[in-house]
Amino acid sequence: MLLNIASIVAVVLAAATATTEARPSGGCHFDNLLVFGDSYSDVGNVYKLSKGAWPLKAYDHGRFTNGPVWSEHVARHNHLKLKNYAYGGATTDSKFVQGYSGAASDLPVPGFIQQIDQLYSSKPIPQKDLASSIFVVDFQGNDYFFNPSASPVAVVQNIENGIEKLVKLGAQNILVVENFDYGTIPYFNGNATIAGAFSQAATAQLVAYKDLERRLAKKYGRPSDSKHPFRGACSNNNSNKKDKKPKVTFGYYKLNDLLNHLREPKVLKRLGITDVVHGCVSNDYKTVCKDAGKHLFWDAFHPTAKVHKALGDAITELI
């Protein structure tokens, strides 16, 4: 997500069949999961870009955590082929705020708009693949880390610009992972003033997302079930041949609600998590704990694989 991390909505290309549990009778058949995002979704793109230098070896095979990330769980549960375009440290638009990764935060990485351009730089995705794909957008605060004065309204506008770009290219099903409270990460421990400023930006961004939801619903007008938005999407794809306006199904996942839920005492006890304040990896990256499963956060910015599993299971329910 954040500094040296960049979370969400990266892009995943997928192919296969959905399980009976994930896709009940009358639901849609999806083959592909395309994810655009930052370190909360990156499964090794920064690792390849840095030639194996970042993230460190203590991290799981180039992921910014200690195990599979949420999108890998979603792809496995739904038998989807995953293609991931997320880069740790990515912002919503590199021209708005350039994002960086690497040990010294000096490795420029593509933002949301630029990730879309990379996807289509070689050749367009066939229409049949677009129709059977779910596009995911997951960005978790790097704009503010690299430019603390960035406007939350402008950040969400960049996300909307990227969504419009995807729709023009042919995307029909888009899931947006909305932001959490950035001020709660271990990086801000001991600095309530800065934590408060990031929490304020996060709150403003959530308000801007509500406005975005209304605009997209008005513009693309495809009704959906908020709990399972994509299950009726297929029957609505070509409901009106005379209507030239693209019809797009949107789903929204409230990441902030999940993290608040995971902090509830009963849930923490069930998961075996006893530390919601400190990362397993120290802020200077010099030490790694021996009990990562007891931590909500893997390092100063990112959640543990246990949290990614919970997020993956929750998003699977949407599909």
GROMACS .gro file of C-alpha atoms in nm:
model
  319
    1MET     CA    1   0.000   0.000   0.000
    2LEU     CA    2   0.213   0.275   0.129
    3LEU     CA    3   0.569   0.392   0.122
    4ASN     CA    4   0.780   0.125  -0.045
    5ILE     CA    5   0.461  -0.070  -0.078
    6ALA     CA    6   0.168   0.056  -0.278
    7SER     CA    7  -0.134  -0.166  -0.238
    8ILE     CA    8  -0.457  -0.203  -0.471
    9VAL     CA    9  -0.628  -0.241  -0.723
   10ALA     CA   10  -0.344  -0.382  -0.954
   11VAL     CA   11  -0.474  -0.586  -1.220
   12VAL     CA   12  -0.529  -0.958  -1.255
   13LEU     CA   13  -0.603  -1.159  -1.571
   14ALA     CA   14  -0.773  -1.491  -1.505
   15ALA     CA   15  -0.921  -1.800  -1.666
   16ALA     CA   16  -1.114  -2.105  -1.543
   17THR     CA   17  -1.447  -2.201  -1.398
   18ALA     CA   18  -1.615  -2.083  -1.082
   19THR     CA   19  -1.703  -2.321  -0.803
   20THR     CA   20  -2.058  -2.400  -0.699
   21GLU     CA   21  -1.999  -2.215  -0.373
   22ALA     CA   22  -1.860  -1.904  -0.541
   23ARG     CA   23  -2.105  -1.902  -0.832
   24PRO     CA   24  -2.455  -2.021  -0.750
   25SER     CA   25  -2.707  -2.125  -1.015
   26GLY     CA   26  -2.789  -1.834  -1.243
   27GLY     CA   27  -2.463  -1.653  -1.168
   28CYS     CA   28  -2.193  -1.536  -1.405
   29HIS     CA   29  -1.903  -1.731  -1.542
   30PHE     CA   30  -1.576  -1.542  -1.506
   31ASP     CA   31  -1.241  -1.658  -1.636
   32ASN     CA   32  -1.002  -1.374  -1.552
   33LEU     CA   33  -0.908  -1.151  -1.260
   34LEU     CA   34  -0.708  -0.842  -1.356
   35VAL     CA   35  -0.567  -0.639  -1.067
   36PHE     CA   36  -0.432  -0.282  -1.067
   37GLY     CA   37  -0.285  -0.151  -0.745
   38ASP     CA   38   0.006  -0.097  -0.512
   39SER     CA   39   0.191  -0.304  -0.252
   40TYR     CA   40  -0.133  -0.434  -0.106
   41SER     CA   41  -0.178  -0.628  -0.431
   42ASP     CA   42   0.176  -0.665  -0.573
   43VAL     CA   43   0.278  -1.030  -0.615
   44GLY     CA   44   0.631  -0.966  -0.737
   45ASN     CA   45   0.634  -0.684  -0.993
   46VAL     CA   46   0.859  -0.456  -0.786
   47TYR     CA   47   1.076  -0.755  -0.702
   48LYS     CA   48   1.130  -0.815  -1.075
   49LEU     CA   49   1.177  -0.444  -1.147
   50SER     CA   50   1.442  -0.416  -0.875
   51LYS     CA   51   1.610  -0.738  -0.990
   52GLY     CA   52   1.534  -0.908  -0.661
   53ALA     CA   53   1.657  -0.626  -0.439
   54TRP     CA   54   1.319  -0.522  -0.295
   55PRO     CA   55   1.131  -0.627  -0.092
   56LEU     CA   56   1.383  -0.802   0.128
   57LYS     CA   57   1.435  -1.177   0.151
   58ALA     CA   58   1.232  -1.195   0.474
   59TYR     CA   59   0.925  -1.118   0.264
   60ASP     CA   60   0.744  -1.394   0.078
   61HIS     CA   61   0.873  -1.429  -0.278
   62GLY     CA   62   0.853  -1.061  -0.367
   63ARG     CA   63   0.521  -0.994  -0.195
   64PHE     CA   64   0.496  -0.712   0.060
   65THR     CA   65   0.385  -0.953   0.330
   66ASN     CA   66   0.467  -1.299   0.465
   67GLY     CA   67   0.246  -1.509   0.234
   68PRO     CA   68  -0.010  -1.501  -0.048
   69VAL     CA   69  -0.196  -1.173  -0.098
   70TRP     CA   70  -0.575  -1.139  -0.111
   71SER     CA   71  -0.608  -1.162  -0.492
   72GLU     CA   72  -0.436  -1.500  -0.499
   73HIS     CA   73  -0.698  -1.637  -0.261
   74VAL     CA   74  -0.978  -1.489  -0.474
   75ALA     CA   75  -0.833  -1.638  -0.792
   76ARG     CA   76  -0.792  -1.981  -0.634
   77HIS     CA   77  -1.139  -1.992  -0.476
   78ASN     CA   78  -1.309  -1.881  -0.799
   79HIS     CA   79  -1.082  -2.076  -1.037
   80LEU     CA   80  -0.972  -1.757  -1.208
   81LYS     CA   81  -0.658  -1.689  -1.406
   82LEU     CA   82  -0.476  -1.408  -1.232
   83LYS     CA   83  -0.278  -1.133  -1.405
   84ASN     CA   84  -0.139  -0.875  -1.169
   85TYR     CA   85  -0.022  -0.527  -1.271
   86ALA     CA   86   0.018  -0.386  -0.919
   87TYR     CA   87   0.344  -0.228  -0.806
   88GLY     CA   88   0.444  -0.154  -0.449
   89GLY     CA   89   0.462   0.223  -0.404
   90ALA     CA   90   0.224   0.297  -0.691
   91THR     CA   91   0.002   0.604  -0.684
   92THR     CA   92  -0.325   0.665  -0.867
   93ASP     CA   93  -0.145   0.850  -1.149
   94SER     CA   94   0.230   0.898  -1.187
   95LYS     CA   95   0.171   1.232  -1.357
   96PHE     CA   96  -0.022   1.352  -1.053
   97VAL     CA   97   0.217   1.209  -0.793
   98GLN     CA   98   0.508   0.987  -0.888
   99GLY     CA   99   0.529   0.677  -0.671
  100TYR     CA  100   0.852   0.503  -0.576
  101SER     CA  101   0.964   0.175  -0.426
  102GLY     CA  102   1.296   0.018  -0.330
  103ALA     CA  103   1.503   0.031  -0.013
  104ALA     CA  104   1.574   0.402  -0.065
  105SER     CA  105   1.237   0.484  -0.224
  106ASP     CA  106   1.418   0.581  -0.542
  107LEU     CA  107   1.275   0.327  -0.786
  108PRO     CA  108   0.991   0.486  -0.989
  109VAL     CA  109   0.689   0.262  -1.041
  110PRO     CA  110   0.383   0.298  -1.268
  111GLY     CA  111   0.063   0.443  -1.124
  112PHE     CA  112  -0.290   0.326  -1.199
  113ILE     CA  113  -0.317   0.508  -1.533
  114GLN     CA  114   0.027   0.388  -1.636
  115GLN     CA  115  -0.050   0.028  -1.536
  116ILE     CA  116  -0.349   0.034  -1.770
  117ASP     CA  117  -0.124   0.162  -2.047
  118GLN     CA  118   0.116  -0.126  -1.982
  119LEU     CA  119  -0.168  -0.375  -2.005
  120TYR     CA  120  -0.262  -0.257  -2.353
  121SER     CA  121   0.082  -0.158  -2.477
  122SER     CA  122   0.135  -0.477  -2.678
  123LYS     CA  123  -0.207  -0.574  -2.805
  124PRO     CA  124  -0.571  -0.533  -2.695
  125ILE     CA  125  -0.735  -0.804  -2.487
  126PRO     CA  126  -0.992  -0.996  -2.695
  127GLN     CA  127  -1.353  -0.889  -2.636
  128LYS     CA  128  -1.450  -1.233  -2.507
  129ASP     CA  129  -1.178  -1.210  -2.244
  130LEU     CA  130  -1.296  -0.865  -2.138
  131ALA     CA  131  -1.652  -0.987  -2.095
  132SER     CA  132  -1.539  -1.276  -1.874
  133SER     CA  133  -1.300  -1.066  -1.664
  134ILE     CA  134  -1.329  -0.886  -1.334
  135PHE     CA  135  -1.108  -0.577  -1.313
  136VAL     CA  136  -0.992  -0.477  -0.966
  137VAL     CA  137  -0.874  -0.131  -0.856
  138ASP     CA  138  -0.691  -0.125  -0.520
  139PHE     CA  139  -0.484   0.179  -0.417
  140GLN     CA  140  -0.412   0.246  -0.051
  141GLY     CA  141  -0.262   0.587   0.010
  142ASN     CA  142   0.072   0.626  -0.164
  143ASP     CA  143  -0.039   0.958  -0.316
  144TYR     CA  144  -0.033   1.108   0.034
  145PHE     CA  145   0.296   0.950   0.130
  146PHE     CA  146   0.475   1.100  -0.165
  147ASN     CA  147   0.277   1.426  -0.152
  148PRO     CA  148   0.113   1.489   0.188
  149SER     CA  149  -0.079   1.783   0.042
  150ALA     CA  150  -0.250   1.569  -0.223
  151SER     CA  151  -0.626   1.624  -0.234
  152PRO     CA  152  -0.842   1.316  -0.155
  153VAL     CA  153  -1.097   1.441  -0.408
  154ALA     CA  154  -0.824   1.456  -0.673
  155VAL     CA  155  -0.702   1.106  -0.577
  156VAL     CA  156  -1.049   0.961  -0.628
  157GLN     CA  157  -1.081   1.159  -0.951
  158ASN     CA  158  -0.766   0.984  -1.075
  159ILE     CA  159  -0.927   0.651  -0.990
  160GLU     CA  160  -1.238   0.756  -1.180
  161ASN     CA  161  -1.021   0.856  -1.477
  162GLY     CA  162  -0.864   0.512  -1.474
  163ILE     CA  163  -1.203   0.343  -1.451
  164GLU     CA  164  -1.327   0.546  -1.748
  165LYS     CA  165  -1.019   0.436  -1.938
  166LEU     CA  166  -1.091   0.071  -1.858
  167VAL     CA  167  -1.454   0.107  -1.967
  168LYS     CA  168  -1.350   0.262  -2.299
  169LEU     CA  169  -1.118  -0.033  -2.351
  170GLY     CA  170  -1.406  -0.272  -2.292
  171ALA     CA  171  -1.416  -0.361  -1.921
  172GLN     CA  172  -1.766  -0.466  -1.810
  173ASN     CA  173  -1.713  -0.570  -1.448
  174ILE     CA  174  -1.507  -0.357  -1.210
  175LEU     CA  175  -1.442  -0.401  -0.838
  176VAL     CA  176  -1.308  -0.106  -0.639
  177VAL     CA  177  -1.137  -0.175  -0.307
  178GLU     CA  178  -1.193   0.141  -0.108
  179ASN     CA  179  -0.939   0.277   0.137
  180PHE     CA  180  -0.885   0.214   0.506
  181ASP     CA  181  -0.772   0.451   0.782
  182TYR     CA  182  -0.410   0.520   0.688
  183GLY     CA  183  -0.339   0.673   1.029
  184THR     CA  184  -0.363   0.332   1.199
  185ILE     CA  185  -0.051   0.175   1.048
  186PRO     CA  186   0.254   0.102   1.269
  187TYR     CA  187   0.462   0.354   1.075
  188PHE     CA  188   0.287   0.634   1.263
  189ASN     CA  189   0.326   0.489   1.613
  190GLY     CA  190   0.436   0.768   1.844
  191ASN     CA  191   0.344   1.048   1.605
  192ALA     CA  192  -0.021   1.128   1.666
  193THR     CA  193  -0.006   1.453   1.471
  194ILE     CA  194   0.098   1.294   1.143
  195ALA     CA  195  -0.124   0.992   1.204
  196GLY     CA  196  -0.418   1.229   1.251
  197ALA     CA  197  -0.346   1.405   0.924
  198PHE     CA  198  -0.343   1.076   0.733
  199SER     CA  199  -0.660   0.961   0.908
  200GLN     CA  200  -0.824   1.287   0.803
  201ALA     CA  201  -0.718   1.232   0.441
  202ALA     CA  202  -0.852   0.875   0.456
  203THR     CA  203  -1.189   0.993   0.589
  204ALA     CA  204  -1.215   1.253   0.314
  205GLN     CA  205  -1.129   0.989   0.055
  206LEU     CA  206  -1.409   0.763   0.178
  207VAL     CA  207  -1.654   1.052   0.137
  208ALA     CA  208  -1.524   1.109  -0.215
  209TYR     CA  209  -1.578   0.739  -0.290
  210LYS     CA  210  -1.947   0.775  -0.202
  211ASP     CA  211  -1.976   1.051  -0.458
  212LEU     CA  212  -1.791   0.835  -0.711
  213GLU     CA  213  -2.033   0.546  -0.655
  214ARG     CA  214  -2.327   0.775  -0.729
  215ARG     CA  215  -2.167   0.916  -1.044
  216LEU     CA  216  -2.081   0.574  -1.184
  217ALA     CA  217  -2.428   0.435  -1.108
  218LYS     CA  218  -2.589   0.729  -1.286
  219LYS     CA  219  -2.359   0.705  -1.586
  220TYR     CA  220  -2.359   0.330  -1.644
  221GLY     CA  221  -2.693   0.240  -1.492
  222ARG     CA  222  -2.662  -0.135  -1.444
  223PRO     CA  223  -2.838  -0.238  -1.121
  224SER     CA  224  -2.666  -0.491  -0.900
  225ASP     CA  225  -2.691  -0.657  -0.560
  226SER     CA  226  -2.453  -0.473  -0.325
  227LYS     CA  227  -2.368  -0.800  -0.145
  228HIS     CA  228  -2.306  -0.999  -0.464
  229PRO     CA  229  -2.280  -0.736  -0.739
  230PHE     CA  230  -2.137  -0.960  -1.010
  231ARG     CA  231  -2.370  -1.256  -0.985
  232GLY     CA  232  -2.636  -1.102  -1.208
  233ALA     CA  233  -2.401  -0.912  -1.435
  234CYS     CA  234  -2.400  -1.154  -1.726
  235SER     CA  235  -2.775  -1.145  -1.784
  236ASN     CA  236  -2.757  -0.766  -1.802
  237ASN     CA  237  -2.466  -0.738  -2.044
  238ASN     CA  238  -2.673  -0.701  -2.359
  239SER     CA  239  -3.020  -0.631  -2.222
  240ASN     CA  240  -3.076  -0.337  -2.456
  241LYS     CA  241  -2.910  -0.365  -2.796
  242LYS     CA  242  -3.029  -0.016  -2.896
  243ASP     CA  243  -2.862   0.148  -2.599
  244LYS     CA  244  -2.513   0.249  -2.712
  245LYS     CA  245  -2.401   0.354  -2.364
  246PRO     CA  246  -2.171   0.093  -2.210
  247LYS     CA  247  -2.325  -0.099  -1.922
  248VAL     CA  248  -2.083  -0.177  -1.644
  249THR     CA  249  -2.131  -0.365  -1.319
  250PHE     CA  250  -1.947  -0.211  -1.025
  251GLY     CA  251  -1.871  -0.367  -0.690
  252TYR     CA  252  -1.722  -0.184  -0.392
  253TYR     CA  253  -1.536  -0.343  -0.104
  254LYS     CA  254  -1.501  -0.147   0.221
  255LEU     CA  255  -1.151  -0.241   0.340
  256ASN     CA  256  -1.183  -0.007   0.637
  257ASP     CA  257  -1.485  -0.202   0.763
  258LEU     CA  258  -1.292  -0.528   0.743
  259LEU     CA  259  -0.993  -0.398   0.938
  260ASN     CA  260  -1.222  -0.251   1.204
  261HIS     CA  261  -1.396  -0.589   1.227
  262LEU     CA  262  -1.067  -0.774   1.261
  263ARG     CA  263  -0.977  -0.548   1.557
  264GLU     CA  264  -1.281  -0.661   1.754
  265PRO     CA  265  -1.166  -0.859   2.064
  266LYS     CA  266  -1.365  -1.173   1.978
  267VAL     CA  267  -1.230  -1.177   1.623
  268LEU     CA  268  -0.872  -1.118   1.736
  269LYS     CA  269  -0.902  -1.407   1.980
  270ARG     CA  270  -1.040  -1.637   1.712
  271LEU     CA  271  -0.758  -1.545   1.473
  272GLY     CA  272  -0.488  -1.566   1.738
  273ILE     CA  273  -0.382  -1.203   1.685
  274THR     CA  274  -0.252  -1.029   1.997
  275ASP     CA  275  -0.068  -0.728   1.849
  276VAL     CA  276  -0.254  -0.473   1.635
  277VAL     CA  277  -0.002  -0.193   1.692
  278HIS     CA  278   0.342  -0.317   1.589
  279GLY     CA  279   0.461  -0.480   1.270
  280CYS     CA  280   0.637  -0.816   1.280
  281VAL     CA  281   0.917  -0.652   1.081
  282SER     CA  282   1.068  -0.352   1.260
  283ASN     CA  283   1.029  -0.009   1.104
  284ASP     CA  284   1.398  -0.008   1.010
  285TYR     CA  285   1.362  -0.358   0.854
  286LYS     CA  286   1.647  -0.492   1.070
  287THR     CA  287   1.455  -0.744   1.279
  288VAL     CA  288   1.175  -0.992   1.209
  289CYS     CA  289   0.959  -1.144   1.481
  290LYS     CA  290   0.916  -1.520   1.523
  291ASP     CA  291   0.539  -1.508   1.565
  292ALA     CA  292   0.400  -1.328   1.259
  293GLY     CA  293   0.064  -1.500   1.305
  294LYS     CA  294   0.006  -1.296   1.621
  295HIS     CA  295   0.036  -0.966   1.433
  296LEU     CA  296  -0.221  -0.771   1.235
  297PHE     CA  297   0.061  -0.595   1.048
  298TRP     CA  298   0.360  -0.758   0.883
  299ASP     CA  299   0.567  -0.438   0.878
  300ALA     CA  300   0.517  -0.063   0.924
  301PHE     CA  301   0.274  -0.043   0.633
  302HIS     CA  302   0.136  -0.381   0.531
  303PRO     CA  303  -0.096  -0.641   0.682
  304THR     CA  304   0.008  -1.000   0.746
  305ALA     CA  305  -0.082  -1.293   0.523
  306LYS     CA  306  -0.352  -1.382   0.778
  307VAL     CA  307  -0.526  -1.050   0.705
  308HIS     CA  308  -0.484  -1.100   0.330
  309LYS     CA  309  -0.656  -1.438   0.368
  310ALA     CA  310  -0.949  -1.274   0.546
  311LEU     CA  311  -0.972  -1.007   0.273
  312GLY     CA  312  -0.954  -1.268  -0.001
  313ASP     CA  313  -1.233  -1.470   0.158
  314ALA     CA  314  -1.450  -1.158   0.193
  315ILE     CA  315  -1.401  -1.049  -0.168
  316THR     CA  316  -1.471  -1.403  -0.286
  317GLU     CA  317  -1.817  -1.361  -0.137
  318LEU     CA  318  -1.877  -1.061  -0.365
  319ILE     CA  319  -1.807  -1.271  -0.672
   0.00000   0.00000   0.00000
